[in-house]
CSV table of C-alpha atoms in Angstrom, one decimal:
chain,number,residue,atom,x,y,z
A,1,UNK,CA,0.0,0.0,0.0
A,2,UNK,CA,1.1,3.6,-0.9
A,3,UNK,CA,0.9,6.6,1.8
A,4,UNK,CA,-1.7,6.7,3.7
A,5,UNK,CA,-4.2,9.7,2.4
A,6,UNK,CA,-5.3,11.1,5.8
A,7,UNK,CA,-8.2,12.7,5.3
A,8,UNK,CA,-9.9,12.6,8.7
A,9,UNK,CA,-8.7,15.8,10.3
A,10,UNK,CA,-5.7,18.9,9.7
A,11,UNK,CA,-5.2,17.6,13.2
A,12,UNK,CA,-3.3,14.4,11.6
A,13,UNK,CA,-0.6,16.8,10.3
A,14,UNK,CA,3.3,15.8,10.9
A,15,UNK,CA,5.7,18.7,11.6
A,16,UNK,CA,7.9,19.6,8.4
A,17,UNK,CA,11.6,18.8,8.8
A,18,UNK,CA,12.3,23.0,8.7
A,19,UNK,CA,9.6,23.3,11.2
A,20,UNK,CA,11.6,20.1,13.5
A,21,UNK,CA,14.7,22.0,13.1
A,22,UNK,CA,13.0,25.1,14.2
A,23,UNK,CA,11.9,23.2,17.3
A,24,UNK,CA,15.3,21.5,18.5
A,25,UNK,CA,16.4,25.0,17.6
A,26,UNK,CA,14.9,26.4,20.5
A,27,UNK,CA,15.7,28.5,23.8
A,28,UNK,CA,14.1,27.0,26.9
A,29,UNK,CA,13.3,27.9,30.3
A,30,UNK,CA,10.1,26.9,32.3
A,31,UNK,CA,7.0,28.3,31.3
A,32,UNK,CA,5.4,28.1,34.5
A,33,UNK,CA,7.6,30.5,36.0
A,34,UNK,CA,7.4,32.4,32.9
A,35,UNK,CA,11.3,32.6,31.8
A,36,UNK,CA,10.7,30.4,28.7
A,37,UNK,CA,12.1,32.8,25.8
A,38,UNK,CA,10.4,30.5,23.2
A,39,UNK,CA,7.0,30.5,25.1
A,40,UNK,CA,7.3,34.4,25.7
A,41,UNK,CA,7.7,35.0,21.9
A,42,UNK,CA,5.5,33.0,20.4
A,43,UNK,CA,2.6,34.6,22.9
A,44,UNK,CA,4.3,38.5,22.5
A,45,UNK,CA,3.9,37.5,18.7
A,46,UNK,CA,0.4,36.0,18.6
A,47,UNK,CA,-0.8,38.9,20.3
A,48,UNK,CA,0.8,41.7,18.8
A,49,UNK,CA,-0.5,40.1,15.3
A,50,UNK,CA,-3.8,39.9,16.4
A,51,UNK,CA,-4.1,42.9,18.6
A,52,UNK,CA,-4.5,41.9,22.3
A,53,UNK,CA,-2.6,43.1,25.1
A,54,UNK,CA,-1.6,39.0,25.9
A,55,UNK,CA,-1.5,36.0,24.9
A,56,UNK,CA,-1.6,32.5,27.1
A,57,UNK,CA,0.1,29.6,25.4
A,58,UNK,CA,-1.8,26.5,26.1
A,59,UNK,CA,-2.0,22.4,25.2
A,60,UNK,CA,-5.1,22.4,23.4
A,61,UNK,CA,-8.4,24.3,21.9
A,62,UNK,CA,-10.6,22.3,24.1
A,63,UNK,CA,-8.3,23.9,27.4
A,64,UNK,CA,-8.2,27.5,25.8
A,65,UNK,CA,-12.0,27.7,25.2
A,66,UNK,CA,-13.0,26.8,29.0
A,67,UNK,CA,-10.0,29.2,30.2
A,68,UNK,CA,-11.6,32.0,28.2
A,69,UNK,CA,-15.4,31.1,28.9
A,70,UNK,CA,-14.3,30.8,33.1
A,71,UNK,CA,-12.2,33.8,32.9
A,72,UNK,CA,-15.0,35.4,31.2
A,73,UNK,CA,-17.9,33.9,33.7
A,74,UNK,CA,-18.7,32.6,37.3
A,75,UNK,CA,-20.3,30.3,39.0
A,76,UNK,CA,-23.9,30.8,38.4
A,77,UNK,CA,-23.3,32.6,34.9
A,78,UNK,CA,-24.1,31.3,31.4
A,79,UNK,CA,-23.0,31.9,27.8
A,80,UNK,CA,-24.7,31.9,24.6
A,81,UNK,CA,-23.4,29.7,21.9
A,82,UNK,CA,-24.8,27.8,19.1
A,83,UNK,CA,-25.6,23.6,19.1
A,84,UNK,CA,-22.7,22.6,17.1
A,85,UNK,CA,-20.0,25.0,18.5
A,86,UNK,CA,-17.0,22.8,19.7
A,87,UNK,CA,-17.0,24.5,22.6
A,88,UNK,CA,-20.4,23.7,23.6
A,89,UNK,CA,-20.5,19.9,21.5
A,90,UNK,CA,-17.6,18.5,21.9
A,91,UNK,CA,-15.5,19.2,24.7
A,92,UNK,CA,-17.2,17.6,27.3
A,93,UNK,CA,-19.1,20.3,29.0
A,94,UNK,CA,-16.0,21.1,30.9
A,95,UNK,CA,-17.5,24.8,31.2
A,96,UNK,CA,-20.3,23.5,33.2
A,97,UNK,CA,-18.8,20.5,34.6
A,98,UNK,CA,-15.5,22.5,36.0
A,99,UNK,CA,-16.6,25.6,36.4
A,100,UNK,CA,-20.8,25.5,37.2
A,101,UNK,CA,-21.4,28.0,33.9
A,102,UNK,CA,-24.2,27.0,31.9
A,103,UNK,CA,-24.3,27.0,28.3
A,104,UNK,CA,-27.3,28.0,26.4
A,105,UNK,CA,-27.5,26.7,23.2
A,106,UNK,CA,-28.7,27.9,19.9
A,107,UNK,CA,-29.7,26.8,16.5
A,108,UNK,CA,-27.6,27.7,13.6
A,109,UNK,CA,-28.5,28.8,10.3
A,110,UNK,CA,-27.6,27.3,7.2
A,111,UNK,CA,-24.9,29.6,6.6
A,112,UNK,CA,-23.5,28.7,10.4
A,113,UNK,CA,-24.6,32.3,12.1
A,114,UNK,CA,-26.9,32.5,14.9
A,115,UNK,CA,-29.9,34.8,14.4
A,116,UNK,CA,-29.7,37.8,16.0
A,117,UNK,CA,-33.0,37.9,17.3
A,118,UNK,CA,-32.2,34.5,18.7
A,119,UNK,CA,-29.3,35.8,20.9
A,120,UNK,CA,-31.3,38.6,22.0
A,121,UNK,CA,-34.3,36.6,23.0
A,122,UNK,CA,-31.7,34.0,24.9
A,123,UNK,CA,-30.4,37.4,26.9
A,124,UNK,CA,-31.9,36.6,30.3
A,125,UNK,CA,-33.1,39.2,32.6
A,126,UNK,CA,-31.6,40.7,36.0
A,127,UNK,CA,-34.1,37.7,38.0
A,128,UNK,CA,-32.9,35.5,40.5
A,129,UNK,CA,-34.7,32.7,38.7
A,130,UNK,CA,-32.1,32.8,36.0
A,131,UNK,CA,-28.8,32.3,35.5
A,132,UNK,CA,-26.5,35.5,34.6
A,133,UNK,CA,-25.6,35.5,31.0
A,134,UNK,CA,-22.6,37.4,30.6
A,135,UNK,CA,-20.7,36.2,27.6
A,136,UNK,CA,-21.4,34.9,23.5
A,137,UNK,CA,-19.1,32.5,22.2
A,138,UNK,CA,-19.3,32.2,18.7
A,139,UNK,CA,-16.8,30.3,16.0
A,140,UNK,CA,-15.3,30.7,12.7
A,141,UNK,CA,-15.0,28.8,10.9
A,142,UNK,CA,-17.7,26.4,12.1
A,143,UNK,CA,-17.9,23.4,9.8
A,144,UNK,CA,-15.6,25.0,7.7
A,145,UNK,CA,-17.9,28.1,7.0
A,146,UNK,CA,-16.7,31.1,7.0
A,147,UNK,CA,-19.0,33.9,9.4
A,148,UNK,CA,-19.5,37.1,7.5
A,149,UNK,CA,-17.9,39.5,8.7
A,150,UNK,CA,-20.8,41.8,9.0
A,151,UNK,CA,-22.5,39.3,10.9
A,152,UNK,CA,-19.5,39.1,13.5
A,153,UNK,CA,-19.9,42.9,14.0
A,154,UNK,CA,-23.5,42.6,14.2
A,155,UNK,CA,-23.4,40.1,16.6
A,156,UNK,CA,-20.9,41.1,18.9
A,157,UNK,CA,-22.3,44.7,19.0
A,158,UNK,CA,-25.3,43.1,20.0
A,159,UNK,CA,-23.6,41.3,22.8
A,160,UNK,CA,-22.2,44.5,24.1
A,161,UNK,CA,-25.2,46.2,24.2
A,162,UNK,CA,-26.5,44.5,26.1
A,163,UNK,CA,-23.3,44.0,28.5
A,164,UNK,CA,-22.2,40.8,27.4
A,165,UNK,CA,-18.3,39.8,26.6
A,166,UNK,CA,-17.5,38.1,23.2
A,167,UNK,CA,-15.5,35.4,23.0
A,168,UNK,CA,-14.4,33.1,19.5
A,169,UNK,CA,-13.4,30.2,19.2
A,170,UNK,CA,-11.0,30.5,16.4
A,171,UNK,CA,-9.0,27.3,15.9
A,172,UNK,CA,-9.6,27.6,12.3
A,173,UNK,CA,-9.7,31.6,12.6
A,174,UNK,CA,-6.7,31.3,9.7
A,175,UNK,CA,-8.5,29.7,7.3
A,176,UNK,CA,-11.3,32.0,7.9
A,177,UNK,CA,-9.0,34.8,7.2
A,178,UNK,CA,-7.6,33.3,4.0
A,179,UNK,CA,-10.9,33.1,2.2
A,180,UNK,CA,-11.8,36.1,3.7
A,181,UNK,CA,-8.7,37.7,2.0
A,182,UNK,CA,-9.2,35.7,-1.4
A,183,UNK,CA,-12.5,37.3,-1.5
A,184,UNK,CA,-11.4,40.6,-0.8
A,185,UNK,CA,-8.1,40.5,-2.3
A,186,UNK,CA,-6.5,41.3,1.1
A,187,UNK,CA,-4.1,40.4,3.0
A,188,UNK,CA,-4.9,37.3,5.4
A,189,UNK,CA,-2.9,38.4,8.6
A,190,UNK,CA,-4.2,41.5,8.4
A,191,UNK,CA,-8.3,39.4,7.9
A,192,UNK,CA,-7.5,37.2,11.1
A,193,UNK,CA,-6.7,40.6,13.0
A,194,UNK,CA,-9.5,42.0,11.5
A,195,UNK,CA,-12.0,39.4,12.5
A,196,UNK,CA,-10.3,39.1,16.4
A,197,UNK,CA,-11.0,42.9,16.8
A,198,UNK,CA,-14.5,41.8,16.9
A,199,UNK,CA,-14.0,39.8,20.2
A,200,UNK,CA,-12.8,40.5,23.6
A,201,UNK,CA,-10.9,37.1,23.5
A,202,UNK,CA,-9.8,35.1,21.1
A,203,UNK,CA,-8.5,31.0,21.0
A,204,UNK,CA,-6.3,29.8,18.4
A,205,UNK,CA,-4.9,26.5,17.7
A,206,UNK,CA,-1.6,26.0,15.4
A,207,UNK,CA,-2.1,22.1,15.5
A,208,UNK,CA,-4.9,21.7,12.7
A,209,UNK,CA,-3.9,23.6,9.4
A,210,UNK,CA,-1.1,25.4,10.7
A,211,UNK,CA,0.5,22.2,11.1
A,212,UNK,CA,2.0,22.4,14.5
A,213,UNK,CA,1.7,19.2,16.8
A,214,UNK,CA,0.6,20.8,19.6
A,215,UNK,CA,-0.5,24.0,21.5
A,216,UNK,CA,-3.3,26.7,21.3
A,217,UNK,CA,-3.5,30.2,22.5
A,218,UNK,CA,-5.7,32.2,24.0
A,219,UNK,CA,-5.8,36.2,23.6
A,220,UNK,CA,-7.5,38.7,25.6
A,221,UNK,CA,-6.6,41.8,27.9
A,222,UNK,CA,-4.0,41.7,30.3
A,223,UNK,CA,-6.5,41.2,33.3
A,224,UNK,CA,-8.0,38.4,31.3
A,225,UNK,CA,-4.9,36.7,30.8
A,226,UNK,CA,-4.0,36.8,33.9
A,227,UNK,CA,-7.4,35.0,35.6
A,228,UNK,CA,-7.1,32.6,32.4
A,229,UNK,CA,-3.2,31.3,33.7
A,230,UNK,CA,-4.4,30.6,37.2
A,231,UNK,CA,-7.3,28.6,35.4
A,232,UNK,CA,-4.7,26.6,33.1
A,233,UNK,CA,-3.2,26.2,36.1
A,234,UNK,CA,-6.1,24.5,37.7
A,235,UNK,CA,-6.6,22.5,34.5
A,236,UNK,CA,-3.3,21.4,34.6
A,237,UNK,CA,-2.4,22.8,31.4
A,238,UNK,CA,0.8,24.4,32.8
A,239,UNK,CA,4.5,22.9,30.9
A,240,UNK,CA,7.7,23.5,31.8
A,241,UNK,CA,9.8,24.0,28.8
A,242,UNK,CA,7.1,24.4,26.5
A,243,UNK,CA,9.3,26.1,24.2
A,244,UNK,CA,9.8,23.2,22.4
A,245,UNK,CA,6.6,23.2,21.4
A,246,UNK,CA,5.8,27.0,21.1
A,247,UNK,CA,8.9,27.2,18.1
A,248,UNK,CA,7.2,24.8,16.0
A,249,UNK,CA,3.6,27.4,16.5
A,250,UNK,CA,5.6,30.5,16.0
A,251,UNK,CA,7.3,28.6,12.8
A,252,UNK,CA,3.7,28.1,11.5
A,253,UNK,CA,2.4,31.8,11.8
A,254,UNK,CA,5.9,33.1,9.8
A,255,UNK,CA,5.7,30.2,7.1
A,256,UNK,CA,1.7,28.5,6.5
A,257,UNK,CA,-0.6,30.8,6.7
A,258,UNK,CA,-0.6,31.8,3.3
A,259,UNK,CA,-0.7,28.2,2.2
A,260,UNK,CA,-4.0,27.2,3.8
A,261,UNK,CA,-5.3,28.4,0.6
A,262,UNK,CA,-4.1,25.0,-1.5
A,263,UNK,CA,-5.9,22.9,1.2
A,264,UNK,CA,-9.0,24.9,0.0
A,265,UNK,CA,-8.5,24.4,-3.2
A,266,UNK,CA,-7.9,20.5,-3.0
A,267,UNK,CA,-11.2,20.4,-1.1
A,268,UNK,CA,-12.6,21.9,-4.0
A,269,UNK,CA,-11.0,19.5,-6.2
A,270,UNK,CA,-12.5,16.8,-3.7
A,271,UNK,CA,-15.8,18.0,-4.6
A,272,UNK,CA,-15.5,18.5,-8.1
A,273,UNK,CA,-14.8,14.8,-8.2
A,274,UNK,CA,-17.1,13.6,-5.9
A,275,UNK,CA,-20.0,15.4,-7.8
A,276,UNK,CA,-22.2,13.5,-10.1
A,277,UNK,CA,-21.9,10.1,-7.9
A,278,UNK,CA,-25.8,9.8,-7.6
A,279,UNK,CA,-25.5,8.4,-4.3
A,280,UNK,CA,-23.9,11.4,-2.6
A,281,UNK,CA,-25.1,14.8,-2.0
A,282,UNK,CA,-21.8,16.9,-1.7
A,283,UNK,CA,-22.1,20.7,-0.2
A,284,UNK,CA,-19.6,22.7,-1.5
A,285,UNK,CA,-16.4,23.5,0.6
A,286,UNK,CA,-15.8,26.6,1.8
A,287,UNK,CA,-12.7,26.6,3.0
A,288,UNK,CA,-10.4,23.1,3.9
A,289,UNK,CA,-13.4,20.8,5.2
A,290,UNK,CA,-15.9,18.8,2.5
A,291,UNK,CA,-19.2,17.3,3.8
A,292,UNK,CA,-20.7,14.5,1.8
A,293,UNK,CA,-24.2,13.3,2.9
A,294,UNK,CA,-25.5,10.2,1.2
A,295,UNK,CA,-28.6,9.6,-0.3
A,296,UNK,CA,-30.9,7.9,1.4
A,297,UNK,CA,-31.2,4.8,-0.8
A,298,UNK,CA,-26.9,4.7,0.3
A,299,UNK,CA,-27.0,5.5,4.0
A,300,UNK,CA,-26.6,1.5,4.9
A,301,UNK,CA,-23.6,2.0,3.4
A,302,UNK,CA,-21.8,4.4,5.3
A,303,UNK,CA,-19.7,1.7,7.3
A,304,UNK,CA,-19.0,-0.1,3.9
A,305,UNK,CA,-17.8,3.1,2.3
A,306,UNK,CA,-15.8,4.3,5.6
A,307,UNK,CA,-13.8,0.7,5.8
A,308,UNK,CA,-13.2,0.1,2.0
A,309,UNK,CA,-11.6,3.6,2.0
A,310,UNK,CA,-9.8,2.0,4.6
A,311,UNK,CA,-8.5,-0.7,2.7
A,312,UNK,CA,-7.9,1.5,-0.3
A,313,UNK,CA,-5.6,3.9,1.9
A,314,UNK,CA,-7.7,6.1,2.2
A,315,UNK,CA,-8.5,7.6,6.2
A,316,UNK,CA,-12.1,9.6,6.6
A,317,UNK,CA,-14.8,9.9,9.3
A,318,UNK,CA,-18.4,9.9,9.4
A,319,UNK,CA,-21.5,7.5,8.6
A,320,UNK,CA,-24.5,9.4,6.8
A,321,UNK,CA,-22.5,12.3,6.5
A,322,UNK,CA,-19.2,11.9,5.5
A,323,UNK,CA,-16.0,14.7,6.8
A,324,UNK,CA,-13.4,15.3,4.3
A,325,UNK,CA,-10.5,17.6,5.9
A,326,UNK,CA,-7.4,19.0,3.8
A,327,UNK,CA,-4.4,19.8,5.2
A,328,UNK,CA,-0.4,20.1,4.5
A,329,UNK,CA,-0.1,16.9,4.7
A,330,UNK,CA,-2.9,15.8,1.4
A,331,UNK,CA,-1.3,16.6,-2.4
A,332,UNK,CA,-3.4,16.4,-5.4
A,333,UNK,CA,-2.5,13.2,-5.7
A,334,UNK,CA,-4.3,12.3,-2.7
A,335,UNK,CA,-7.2,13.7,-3.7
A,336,UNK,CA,-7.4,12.1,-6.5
A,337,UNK,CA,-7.1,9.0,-5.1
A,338,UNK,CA,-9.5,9.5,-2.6
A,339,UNK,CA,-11.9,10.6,-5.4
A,340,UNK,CA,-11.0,7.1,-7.2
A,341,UNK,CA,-11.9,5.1,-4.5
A,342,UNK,CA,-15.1,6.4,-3.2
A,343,UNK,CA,-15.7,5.7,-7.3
A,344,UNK,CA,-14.8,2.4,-7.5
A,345,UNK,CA,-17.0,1.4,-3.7
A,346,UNK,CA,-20.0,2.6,-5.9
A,347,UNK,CA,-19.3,0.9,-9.0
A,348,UNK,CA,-18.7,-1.9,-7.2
A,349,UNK,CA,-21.8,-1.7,-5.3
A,350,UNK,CA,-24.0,-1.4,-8.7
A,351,UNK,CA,-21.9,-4.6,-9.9
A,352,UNK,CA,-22.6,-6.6,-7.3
């Protein structure tokens, strides 16, 4: 069998060998008493580039959310945030579980906002029978849909209003800005800055398409910062010499930002491919993630399809719905052979 084409997430991505190099290049200390030169740089970069008074380098997304949504919120508090938001879906509740804030969930729209008058309505009065919502966490991208930018001013302006924080979730917030500058014919640092300015704080992660293999970080004020260590302290999330890790991050924002915009365009390529299988309905990418739903004639296939792509080399997840996700690591040979495959299970299928 050929090389694997790993498909199932940009978290699957191996550091390059300039970015290694860039790593066992590093100065150390130990973060936790904050003399790692490494650490310290990549966070005085992050946040100068994005326009925040700090940055907190962390392990994960899932840690920098809940340190932003606690740092944000008490006990007794809530947040806004819509039904597939990672922070709300998918990791684990820890704001509620950790730190008694409840989440209020929202439905999306097709495009991924949440409507306005939605958030408004969710805005709970000063009443003791209610929990205080103080913050709206949104994402971008979510699903791989880019937010409008109008919407994201909107929104937050909405939030503040009405004396709520905003807070986003931002682990693709590169690949946001990328087709955010394609469409403008802008420059994509100066998109991502752009789109933070909407947000009090901001979470980032380098170890999806940025192709680090580990670490977040999370932006805010100084004051916020500084409540969000003591939480990663809590959580556990503080390293010692980190640095090692924080040179291969701060090697990803000076070298691949600019080329999240091929991963876009091979998930484009996936779909041009994929379209015209009558089995599969394929929504158009808009940035580095493809979702394939299959008819419902093919949806006791989905196993079959997931493990023959298996055997063919070829690494995906879902079951009705099938996640495609491009990254440094995927050429268009890949692709192609991806395409190929999920082909051939069909044609096989109508042989048989």
């Amino acid at each position: 069998m050929s090389t694997i084409v790993d498909l199932r997430s940009d978290t699957v991505t191996q550091p390059t060998a300039a970015m290694r190099a860039a790593m066992m290049a590093a100065p150390l200390g130990d973060d936790v008493f904050g003399d790692d030169p490494s650490v310290n740089a990549l966070q005085d970069k992050i946040a100068a580039l994005l326009g925040f008074e700090a940055a907190l380098f962390v392990p994960s997304g899932t840690q920098s959310n809940l340190c932003a949504v606690l740092s944000h919120c008490q006990r007794g508090d809530e947040y806004i945030v819509g039904q597939q938001a990672h922070c709300y879906r998918w990791e684990g509740g820890g704001a509620a579980v950790l730190g008694s804030v409840q989440p209020q969930p929202l439905s999306h729209q097709s495009d991924g906002t949440l409507l306005l008058a939605d958030i408004e309505a969710a805005i709970k009065p000063d009443d003791p029978h209610f929990a205080r919502t103080k913050l709206l966490a949104l994402e971008n991208t979510l699903g791989g849909k880019v937010l409008p930018f109008a919407y994201l001013t909107q929104a937050t302006e909405l939030a503040r209003s009405r004396g709520l924080s905003c807070h986003l979730d931002g682990a693709r917030l590169f690949n946001a800005a990328v087709a955010q500058a394609a469409a403008r014919d802008t420059d994509p640092l100066g998109e991502a800055k752009r789109i933070a300015q909407c947000f009090d704080s901001v979470s980032v992660c380098f170890s999806k398409g940025l192709g680090a293999p580990v670490g977040s970080a999370l932006l805010g004020s100084a004051e916020l910062i500084a409540r969000a260590r003591r939480i990663r302290k809590m959580a556990g999330g503080a390293m010692r010499q980190a640095g090692l890790l924080a040179a291969a991050a701060s090697y990803a924002l000076d070298h691949h930002v600019p080329r999240l915009g091929q991963d876009h365009a091979l998930a484009r390529r996936l779909a041009d491919a994929l379209h015209g299988i009558p089995e599969l309905r394929v929504e158009p990418p808009r940035t580095n993630i493809l979702f394939v739903d299959l008819a419902q004639e093919a949806k006791a296939r989905g196993d079959a399809l997931i493990a023959y792509l298996k055997s063919q080399g070829v690494l995906a997840t879902g079951l009705y719905r099938l996640r495609f996700v491009t990254h440094l690591d995927v050429d268009e040979a890949g692709i192609d052979r991806a395409a190929a495959a999920v082909r051939q299970f069909f044609s096989r299928s109508v042989l048989n």
